Amino acid sequence: MAGAVTTKTAWKLQEITAHSSNVSSLVLGKSSGRLLATGGDDCRVNIWSVNKPNCIMSLTGHTTPIESLQINTNEELIVAGSQSGSIRVWDLEAAKILRTLLGHKANICSLDFHPFGSFVASGSLDTNIKLWDVRRKGCVFRYKGHTEAVRCLRFSPDGKWLASAADDHTVKLWDLAAGKIMFEFTGHTGPVNVVEFHPNEYLLASGSSDRTVRFWDLEKFQVVSCIEEEATPVRCVLFNPDGCCLYSGFQDSLRVYGWEPERCFDVVLVNWGKVADLSICNNQLIGVSFAQSTVASFVVDLSRVTKSGSVPHGLIRDDEPLVPPTPTGSSLRRIYDRPSTSCSKPQSRVKHNSESERRSPSSEDDRDEKESKAEIQNPEDYKEIFQPKNAICRTPPRNEPFPAPPEDEPVTAKEALKSSQAVDVQTPLPKQELPDPVQRPPIASSTPLTRTEPSVIPAARNEPIGLKASDFLPNSVDSAVAINDLSVVVDLLNIVNQKASLWKLDLCTIVLPQIEKLLQSKYESYVQTGCTSLKLILQRFLPLITDILAAPPSVGVDITREERLHKCKLCYKQLKNISNIVKNKSGLSGRHGSAFRELHLLMAVLE
């Protein structure tokens, strides 16, 4: 009986096909946690309401794939940066283009809106950071200092500073008023993917591909702590709104950190793959990830997550962090001085400015409006979200958290007993679990009943019943290679790439010759799959291969070791061949060029 009442801590909310081609970027609205924007290789920006099945609005105008997206604090404006270096700003409430900003020479890798003024910051593969005035349609300042692609930008809560993270392993802090660098934080040994300001204190967090999260004191300009225990790169970070902890998104997991001293309060397993963005609303954390053309959203119930350490030896659960705020370290660091005016006044002022500009656009703006469209595909949702009758009512109602589905542990135990009986496994299962998937998407109630049947199994558990990919993988790869059809190999690798634990040394020896062919293919999707697979192999096996080849010979006969040595020699030879291709292609521009340059760095040990 108790098991029926218990609800899940984390669950999959929805999966949608977001674009006609691959999804290349996405972002969540941070105010509501309910607004989602996706960018694709089809050069479109699509706007969604989380947990609703239909696209609300589709924004066109870019001529190359969308590389970066950001939504402003009010969720009224969205900015999108493309592979060609162009930036476009749309007004979501007016459903039209507001500005086109040109100036970068390569991919736009990162964007952020200023918290108060009408400014946008952009970071690019050309290593430059630009600050744009959206009203004047011009670049206000250019910040130079990074030597590689700028992957993340964040304005400080008081709007005075800008933090940047880049592939050159550094985090830089810029003074916007002085127009110069304040400090450069070094310590990461890999590309820095994400950076985030503490909501109250002079504290900055950064996450890197070196698998560490570092905390920096912005008053003393020194490292506060470093968390190094992780097995996968840090993809996104987000402070709790009261500043008590940091949530960090990894491959298939969410980790909760404190920084003084450094510690991990909790680990929540979430099968979201490579999570791309996080947002918090109604004491729930929303996470989104994408793979090919699909986007999946997940929910973590924060009331069931350990997230505090303000008490010595503290593991405070559930309601404890809600006690009014004594954020970790608040006595040690300064608090941001925010503008004294209320939020509503600057918002309305920016709104009036944009309105007046729309009434008297320049000829260049006219041309942008002809080239760019905001196609409203769902008028009901558009009116509900972007044209509310009451200004306080924003986005789908915030006071209604997503209902948590019941825990399915008792079912899986029963299922484990039945799995040995092969054939009749699937018969009783849909009847038992039908209420769970029917309740899960409560908003999309128009979904026909016939569609609930196929959704029962993936919604209830994380893998097909009685099917272990690791059991059939070696034979299936051999068969795919024997067919001599690269499209079959690509389909198989796209499955294997989703779960790094499936990779074994045996698999590498079979797949590496196929990866060599994929990297030289004329099809972009083949090249992308080849790069992803090669990166996984290099990260997981290259240190092992080099260590085994460098080890002294063993005494006596060790057949297992000899077999492993033979496989390592074979892999090493294949990787040497591939390294020449990677080196030649690292000079390419665009997304593939960036991927080849990253692979070239990983393969430097082979030269």
XYZ file of C-alpha atoms in Angstrom:
607
model
C 0.000 0.000 0.000
C 2.846 2.356 0.891
C 4.465 1.711 -2.484
C 1.344 2.941 -4.315
C 1.476 6.301 -2.496
C 5.201 6.911 -3.031
C 5.951 9.111 -6.021
C 9.084 9.322 -8.131
C 11.884 11.755 -7.375
C 12.698 12.150 -11.079
C 10.696 11.297 -14.171
C 10.444 11.881 -17.901
C 7.787 14.466 -18.668
C 7.623 14.487 -22.458
C 9.437 13.771 -25.696
C 8.717 15.761 -28.864
C 10.000 15.899 -32.420
C 11.106 19.526 -32.373
C 12.442 20.043 -35.917
C 12.434 18.449 -39.337
C 16.224 18.073 -39.048
C 18.672 17.769 -36.131
C 18.220 20.005 -33.076
C 21.377 22.080 -32.578
C 20.531 24.154 -29.472
C 17.836 24.800 -26.889
C 17.090 26.965 -23.864
C 14.509 27.120 -21.053
C 12.889 30.324 -19.785
C 14.283 30.820 -16.288
C 11.367 32.844 -14.869
C 8.593 30.335 -15.455
C 10.440 27.103 -16.229
C 7.644 26.464 -18.729
C 8.876 28.200 -21.885
C 11.196 26.222 -24.191
C 12.957 27.407 -27.343
C 14.719 25.043 -29.749
C 17.039 25.807 -32.663
C 17.692 23.406 -35.497
C 19.788 22.651 -38.546
C 16.658 23.684 -40.485
C 17.578 27.317 -39.550
C 14.363 27.749 -37.525
C 13.724 28.699 -33.897
C 10.656 26.925 -32.513
C 8.869 28.058 -29.328
C 7.162 25.484 -27.078
C 5.300 25.324 -23.788
C 6.830 22.560 -21.658
C 4.567 19.486 -21.556
C 2.377 20.689 -24.444
C 2.739 18.702 -27.662
C 2.427 21.429 -30.299
C 4.805 24.183 -31.387
C 3.436 27.639 -30.440
C 5.508 29.732 -32.813
C 8.224 29.195 -35.443
C 10.746 31.977 -36.104
C 12.484 32.112 -39.483
C 15.085 34.356 -41.057
C 18.417 32.703 -40.319
C 20.059 31.032 -43.307
C 22.422 28.725 -41.380
C 21.835 26.348 -38.413
C 21.036 27.892 -35.013
C 24.003 27.491 -32.659
C 22.898 29.391 -29.536
C 19.693 30.689 -27.928
C 18.701 32.817 -24.932
C 15.401 34.116 -23.516
C 15.316 37.350 -21.516
C 14.199 37.605 -17.881
C 10.650 38.728 -18.752
C 10.293 35.973 -21.369
C 9.260 38.630 -23.902
C 12.391 38.590 -26.103
C 14.471 35.786 -27.583
C 17.877 36.026 -29.248
C 19.314 33.416 -31.619
C 22.843 33.142 -32.991
C 23.665 31.162 -36.114
C 26.565 29.263 -37.623
C 27.355 32.174 -39.947
C 27.802 34.624 -37.034
C 24.525 36.563 -37.431
C 22.294 37.317 -34.435
C 18.547 37.964 -34.526
C 16.328 39.267 -31.721
C 12.568 38.612 -31.798
C 9.781 40.137 -29.725
C 7.623 37.162 -28.718
C 4.601 39.213 -27.659
C 4.536 41.196 -30.917
C 5.478 38.039 -32.883
C 7.987 39.830 -35.110
C 11.707 40.447 -35.647
C 13.153 43.254 -33.522
C 16.820 43.394 -34.572
C 19.442 41.733 -36.750
C 22.982 42.122 -35.391
C 25.976 41.466 -37.655
C 29.657 41.561 -36.757
C 30.973 38.147 -35.715
C 33.045 36.205 -38.246
C 32.195 32.667 -37.068
C 29.662 30.557 -35.137
C 27.807 32.185 -32.262
C 28.533 29.856 -29.324
C 26.942 31.773 -26.414
C 24.412 34.532 -25.692
C 22.967 36.290 -22.646
C 20.527 39.144 -21.939
C 21.464 41.893 -19.493
C 19.198 41.553 -16.402
C 17.963 45.204 -16.560
C 19.062 47.107 -19.680
C 18.276 46.237 -23.287
C 21.691 44.743 -23.975
C 22.770 41.374 -25.350
C 26.219 39.780 -25.007
C 27.474 37.309 -27.615
C 30.468 34.964 -27.647
C 31.801 33.359 -30.786
C 34.132 30.799 -32.268
C 36.116 33.830 -33.500
C 37.147 34.236 -29.771
C 35.521 37.703 -29.468
C 32.824 38.829 -27.037
C 30.524 41.626 -28.184
C 28.063 43.739 -26.208
C 25.094 44.908 -28.293
C 22.527 47.639 -27.650
C 19.273 46.172 -28.975
C 17.609 49.617 -29.174
C 20.365 51.222 -31.253
C 21.106 48.102 -33.273
C 24.836 48.404 -32.734
C 27.863 46.874 -31.051
C 28.657 48.884 -27.918
C 31.934 47.188 -27.045
C 34.160 44.282 -28.029
C 36.050 42.291 -25.377
C 39.196 40.507 -26.567
C 41.233 38.108 -24.461
C 40.122 34.546 -25.072
C 42.163 32.467 -27.525
C 39.476 29.861 -28.345
C 35.687 29.636 -28.698
C 33.645 31.405 -25.987
C 31.181 28.731 -24.782
C 29.177 30.537 -22.097
C 28.363 34.113 -21.040
C 26.570 35.295 -17.891
C 25.789 38.769 -16.578
C 26.076 39.261 -12.807
C 22.786 39.720 -10.888
C 23.538 43.449 -10.446
C 24.304 43.840 -14.168
C 27.807 45.306 -13.591
C 29.960 42.344 -14.645
C 30.082 39.756 -17.403
C 31.611 36.300 -16.891
C 32.862 34.289 -19.879
C 33.921 30.646 -20.179
C 35.908 29.326 -23.134
C 37.624 26.366 -24.736
C 40.999 27.887 -23.723
C 40.380 26.464 -20.190
C 39.845 29.913 -18.624
C 37.040 31.908 -17.005
C 37.264 35.687 -17.370
C 35.426 38.413 -15.464
C 34.779 41.691 -17.326
C 33.853 45.095 -15.879
C 31.128 46.482 -18.164
C 31.495 50.114 -17.032
C 35.288 50.170 -17.433
C 35.184 48.013 -20.567
C 38.121 45.852 -19.460
C 38.968 42.539 -17.846
C 38.848 42.393 -14.040
C 40.378 38.966 -13.525
C 41.211 35.721 -15.309
C 40.509 32.530 -13.374
C 42.783 29.631 -14.327
C 42.740 26.107 -12.955
C 40.562 24.093 -15.304
C 42.475 21.619 -17.480
C 39.808 21.304 -20.187
C 37.327 23.477 -22.076
C 35.001 25.362 -19.698
C 31.409 24.680 -20.779
C 29.340 26.719 -18.351
C 29.568 29.515 -15.788
C 26.954 30.795 -13.312
C 26.766 33.606 -10.728
C 25.449 32.960 -7.214
C 22.075 34.756 -6.890
C 23.171 36.759 -3.818
C 26.870 36.458 -2.982
C 30.077 37.428 -4.790
C 30.573 33.830 -5.902
C 30.953 32.249 -9.333
C 30.665 28.562 -10.330
C 32.179 27.033 -13.466
C 31.851 23.562 -14.983
C 34.289 22.012 -17.429
C 34.993 19.087 -19.721
C 37.815 18.240 -17.276
C 34.935 16.865 -15.119
C 35.329 19.399 -12.329
C 33.136 22.110 -10.832
C 35.059 25.085 -9.419
C 33.828 27.878 -7.156
C 35.501 31.316 -7.319
C 35.437 34.140 -4.770
C 34.740 37.400 -6.652
C 35.989 39.616 -3.832
C 39.349 37.944 -3.216
C 39.638 36.583 -6.790
C 40.680 33.109 -5.696
C 39.335 29.569 -5.849
C 37.009 28.671 -2.975
C 36.796 24.948 -3.698
C 36.942 22.375 -6.468
C 34.847 19.218 -6.850
C 36.718 16.589 -8.862
C 34.874 13.335 -8.312
C 32.823 13.173 -11.509
C 33.052 10.665 -14.369
C 31.591 12.773 -17.201
C 31.953 16.401 -18.364
C 29.877 19.068 -16.605
C 27.120 20.159 -19.023
C 25.119 22.763 -17.081
C 24.934 24.263 -13.594
C 22.256 26.224 -11.733
C 22.168 27.685 -8.215
C 19.104 27.095 -6.055
C 17.091 30.362 -5.959
C 17.960 30.914 -2.273
C 21.642 30.164 -2.948
C 21.881 27.183 -0.582
C 23.381 24.777 -3.138
C 24.398 24.242 -6.770
C 22.676 21.785 -9.107
C 24.970 20.297 -11.728
C 23.791 18.349 -14.770
C 25.873 15.384 -15.907
C 25.276 12.492 -18.272
C 22.180 10.745 -16.839
C 22.464 12.314 -13.374
C 21.872 15.444 -11.292
C 24.310 16.244 -8.488
C 23.782 18.694 -5.640
C 26.871 20.494 -4.318
C 27.987 22.674 -1.455
C 31.232 24.643 -1.664
C 32.410 25.509 1.850
C 33.652 22.874 2.299
C 33.228 21.168 -1.075
C 30.843 18.219 -0.893
C 28.125 16.408 -2.764
C 24.828 16.463 -0.847
C 22.865 14.226 -3.175
C 22.937 12.366 -6.496
C 19.707 11.828 -8.436
C 19.731 9.399 -11.365
C 17.852 10.947 -14.299
C 17.984 9.256 -17.681
C 18.159 12.518 -19.604
C 21.369 11.677 -21.497
C 23.343 14.824 -22.290
C 21.274 17.413 -20.439
C 21.447 20.827 -22.150
C 19.658 23.266 -19.791
C 18.089 23.484 -16.333
C 15.397 25.662 -14.770
C 13.607 25.741 -11.392
C 9.926 26.396 -10.758
C 7.516 25.339 -7.952
C 10.289 23.478 -6.114
C 10.779 21.326 -9.225
C 13.852 21.268 -11.426
C 13.126 21.010 -15.163
C 15.880 19.558 -17.356
C 15.888 19.301 -21.145
C 18.080 17.319 -23.515
C 18.138 16.667 -27.247
C 19.274 13.928 -29.601
C 18.932 14.255 -33.365
C 15.487 15.816 -34.009
C 13.884 14.967 -30.646
C 13.798 16.962 -27.407
C 13.001 15.365 -24.049
C 12.012 17.134 -20.832
C 12.475 15.740 -17.319
C 11.366 16.778 -13.832
C 13.168 16.355 -10.484
C 11.151 16.892 -7.292
C 13.468 19.118 -5.228
C 11.456 18.520 -2.033
C 12.922 14.999 -2.062
C 16.496 16.076 -2.710
C 19.101 16.808 -0.022
C 20.182 20.353 -0.745
C 21.640 22.108 2.283
C 24.826 22.278 4.263
C 24.523 25.441 6.316
C 24.441 23.387 9.521
C 27.678 21.567 10.546
C 27.679 18.007 9.209
C 24.337 19.036 7.790
C 22.247 16.879 5.574
C 19.020 18.836 5.710
C 16.197 17.365 3.683
C 12.908 18.490 2.264
C 11.581 21.637 3.954
C 14.788 22.738 5.737
C 16.264 24.919 2.914
C 12.998 26.887 2.830
C 13.783 28.424 6.256
C 14.487 32.077 5.327
C 17.642 32.442 3.799
C 20.980 31.965 5.346
C 22.825 30.983 2.167
C 26.065 29.085 2.519
C 28.915 31.474 3.133
C 26.741 34.591 3.333
C 28.732 35.895 6.291
C 31.967 35.595 4.334
C 31.169 37.428 1.099
C 29.529 40.612 -0.071
C 25.991 40.725 -1.446
C 25.165 42.221 -4.862
C 23.823 45.779 -4.868
C 20.818 45.641 -7.143
C 19.120 48.728 -8.605
C 16.657 50.294 -6.145
C 13.831 50.521 -8.693
C 11.359 47.685 -8.895
C 11.573 45.219 -11.734
C 8.295 46.340 -13.285
C 9.518 49.835 -14.181
C 12.574 48.916 -16.259
C 10.546 46.190 -17.932
C 7.815 48.589 -19.004
C 10.377 51.146 -20.153
C 12.135 48.622 -22.376
C 8.778 47.534 -23.699
C 7.833 51.129 -24.703
C 11.175 51.629 -26.410
C 10.759 48.513 -28.502
C 7.186 49.546 -29.334
C 8.279 52.981 -30.580
C 11.013 51.455 -32.674
C 8.583 49.073 -34.283
C 6.424 52.014 -35.327
C 9.291 53.783 -37.104
C 11.695 51.146 -38.406
C 14.595 51.921 -40.690
C 14.762 50.601 -44.232
C 17.161 47.887 -43.071
C 14.654 46.843 -40.417
C 12.006 46.629 -43.147
C 14.225 44.253 -45.056
C 14.749 42.136 -41.925
C 11.010 41.945 -41.383
C 10.488 40.710 -44.925
C 13.201 38.069 -44.552
C 12.202 37.010 -41.024
C 8.836 35.651 -40.001
C 7.199 34.594 -36.753
C 4.735 31.913 -37.793
C 2.127 31.423 -35.050
C 1.270 27.737 -35.273
C -0.904 27.477 -32.179
C -2.982 30.693 -31.686
C -4.653 29.516 -28.439
C -1.356 28.824 -26.659
C 0.184 31.976 -28.132
C -2.597 34.173 -26.700
C -2.459 32.394 -23.345
C 1.305 32.743 -22.962
C 2.417 35.906 -24.785
C -0.684 38.102 -24.673
C -2.054 37.630 -21.144
C -5.049 39.696 -20.069
C -3.421 40.270 -16.699
C 0.290 41.106 -16.707
C 0.845 39.007 -13.584
C -0.422 35.841 -15.294
C 2.668 34.658 -17.193
C 3.206 31.472 -19.171
C 1.343 28.292 -18.105
C 0.246 28.795 -14.460
C 3.221 28.755 -12.105
C 1.278 27.662 -9.057
C 0.693 24.198 -10.470
C 3.736 21.912 -10.321
C 3.857 18.908 -12.626
C 2.196 15.906 -10.881
C 4.711 13.214 -9.961
C 3.945 9.695 -11.216
C 3.894 6.846 -8.679
C 7.131 5.014 -7.982
C 7.345 1.859 -10.109
C 9.787 -0.150 -7.967
C 7.170 -2.744 -6.904
C 6.301 -3.291 -10.587
C 9.895 -3.771 -11.653
C 10.419 -6.367 -8.917
C 7.409 -8.297 -10.197
C 8.637 -7.847 -13.714
C 12.033 -9.288 -12.813
C 10.315 -12.516 -11.743
C 8.296 -12.647 -14.944
C 11.171 -11.889 -17.308
C 12.381 -15.490 -16.993
C 9.038 -16.666 -18.393
C 9.797 -15.022 -21.770
C 6.584 -14.885 -23.808
C 3.863 -13.686 -21.434
C 5.891 -10.804 -19.992
C 4.100 -8.115 -21.978
C 0.528 -9.308 -21.493
C -0.270 -8.275 -17.892
C 2.025 -5.250 -17.931
C 0.009 -2.676 -19.907
C -3.075 -3.373 -17.747
C -1.102 -2.827 -14.571
C 0.595 0.377 -15.656
C -2.002 2.021 -17.873
C -2.998 4.720 -15.315
C 0.588 5.961 -15.021
C 1.181 7.089 -18.623
C -2.395 8.364 -19.004
C -1.886 10.728 -16.043
C 1.625 11.748 -16.999
C 0.835 14.360 -19.676
C -2.223 15.976 -18.028
C -2.143 19.070 -20.246
C -2.153 17.253 -23.592
C -5.465 15.577 -22.841
C -6.485 15.582 -26.505
C -4.065 12.720 -27.211
C -6.132 9.811 -28.573
C -6.350 6.655 -26.485
C -4.678 4.558 -29.145
C -1.430 6.462 -28.598
C -1.198 5.503 -24.921
C -0.436 1.869 -25.719
C 3.025 2.333 -27.310
C 3.928 4.950 -24.698
C 3.367 2.553 -21.778
C 6.711 0.836 -21.909
C 9.147 3.759 -22.423
C 7.290 5.918 -19.901
C 7.407 3.253 -17.208
C 11.002 2.077 -17.444
C 14.288 2.962 -18.985
C 14.864 0.063 -21.368
C 12.771 -2.461 -23.317
C 11.578 -5.488 -21.354
C 13.901 -8.476 -21.499
C 16.316 -6.687 -23.852
C 19.904 -5.888 -22.911
C 21.796 -3.993 -25.585
C 25.112 -5.309 -24.255
C 23.974 -8.911 -24.953
C 23.451 -8.536 -28.690
C 25.774 -5.599 -29.457
C 28.999 -7.356 -30.669
C 27.109 -9.641 -33.067
C 24.954 -6.820 -34.391
C 28.007 -4.633 -35.089
C 29.716 -7.499 -36.919
C 26.565 -7.977 -38.997
C 26.285 -4.247 -39.747
C 29.899 -4.127 -40.931
C 29.406 -7.266 -43.041
C 26.450 -5.634 -44.839
C 28.923 -2.968 -46.032
C 26.333 -0.200 -45.737
C 27.440 2.879 -43.791
C 23.836 3.947 -43.115
C 23.309 0.786 -41.039
C 26.550 1.443 -39.135
C 25.443 5.039 -38.466
C 22.067 3.899 -37.101
C 23.772 1.436 -34.775
C 26.389 3.931 -33.586
C 23.683 6.505 -32.829
C 22.193 3.961 -30.407
C 25.543 3.038 -28.827
C 26.590 6.690 -28.486
C 23.615 7.313 -26.189
C 25.120 4.994 -23.543
C 28.880 5.217 -23.094
C 28.967 2.113 -20.853
C 28.206 -0.082 -23.903
C 31.625 0.648 -25.379
C 34.207 -2.127 -24.955
C 37.667 -2.657 -26.402
C 36.312 -5.403 -28.690
C 33.777 -2.953 -30.080
C 36.488 -0.353 -30.735
C 38.506 -2.743 -32.922
C 35.411 -3.403 -35.065
C 34.130 0.160 -35.240
C 37.304 2.232 -35.758
C 37.749 1.292 -39.453
C 34.097 2.277 -40.004
C 34.644 5.601 -38.193
C 37.528 6.284 -40.582
C 35.068 5.945 -43.486
C 32.416 8.073 -41.751
C 34.821 10.961 -41.168
C 35.519 11.096 -44.907
C 31.848 10.858 -45.898
C 30.130 13.592 -47.919
C 27.086 13.375 -45.609
C 27.171 15.739 -42.624
C 25.170 13.409 -40.362
C 27.668 10.580 -40.998
C 30.583 12.873 -40.130
C 28.822 14.034 -36.962
C 28.149 10.447 -35.815
C 31.766 9.481 -36.570
C 33.076 12.442 -34.523
C 30.827 11.594 -31.562
C 31.888 7.923 -31.555
C 35.577 8.768 -31.935
C 35.386 11.270 -29.057
C 33.852 8.614 -26.785
C 36.559 6.104 -27.718
C 39.358 8.618 -27.126
C 37.993 9.700 -23.748
C 37.349 6.171 -22.475
C 40.082 4.051 -24.045
C 43.053 6.119 -25.231
C 44.635 6.405 -21.724
C 44.132 2.631 -21.258
C 45.638 1.829 -24.668
C 48.726 4.000 -24.123
C 49.259 2.611 -20.589
C 49.045 -1.014 -21.729
C 51.397 -0.424 -24.686
C 53.904 1.358 -22.422
C 53.832 -1.337 -19.711
C 56.804 -3.751 -19.464
C 56.220 -7.303 -20.724
C 54.760 -9.726 -18.186
C 56.610 -12.685 -16.780
C 55.213 -16.044 -17.847
C 52.171 -16.716 -19.996
C 49.092 -14.529 -19.508
C 46.672 -15.228 -22.344
C 44.129 -12.597 -21.273
C 46.822 -9.926 -21.136
C 48.186 -10.970 -24.532
C 44.724 -10.707 -26.072
C 44.234 -7.269 -24.534
C 47.654 -6.160 -25.772
C 46.810 -7.351 -29.286
C 43.538 -5.385 -29.261
C 45.313 -2.265 -27.974
C 47.956 -2.495 -30.730
C 45.201 -2.857 -33.317
C 43.280 0.141 -31.929
C 46.456 2.224 -31.730
C 47.284 1.530 -35.384
C 43.728 2.434 -36.453
C 43.763 5.625 -34.356
C 47.079 6.663 -35.966
C 45.450 6.369 -39.405
C 42.431 8.366 -38.262
C 44.616 11.071 -36.656
C 45.914 12.090 -40.112
C 42.330 12.609 -41.347
C 41.424 14.574 -38.202
C 44.533 16.758 -38.563
C 43.704 17.590 -42.193
C 40.079 18.449 -41.381
C 40.801 20.505 -38.234
C 41.230 23.585 -40.418
C 37.594 23.469 -41.562
C 35.171 26.183 -40.475
C 31.779 25.641 -38.865
C 30.577 23.041 -36.396
C 32.495 20.131 -37.917
C 35.716 22.135 -37.916
C 35.253 22.778 -34.198
C 34.620 19.053 -33.587
C 37.727 18.040 -35.557
C 39.854 20.558 -33.631
C 38.652 19.085 -30.342
C 39.456 15.566 -31.596
C 42.877 16.750 -32.753
C 43.649 17.938 -29.213
C 42.509 14.617 -27.748
C 44.716 12.722 -30.227
C 47.823 14.832 -29.572
C 49.303 11.973 -27.512
C 49.496 9.846 -30.686
C 51.880 12.254 -32.443
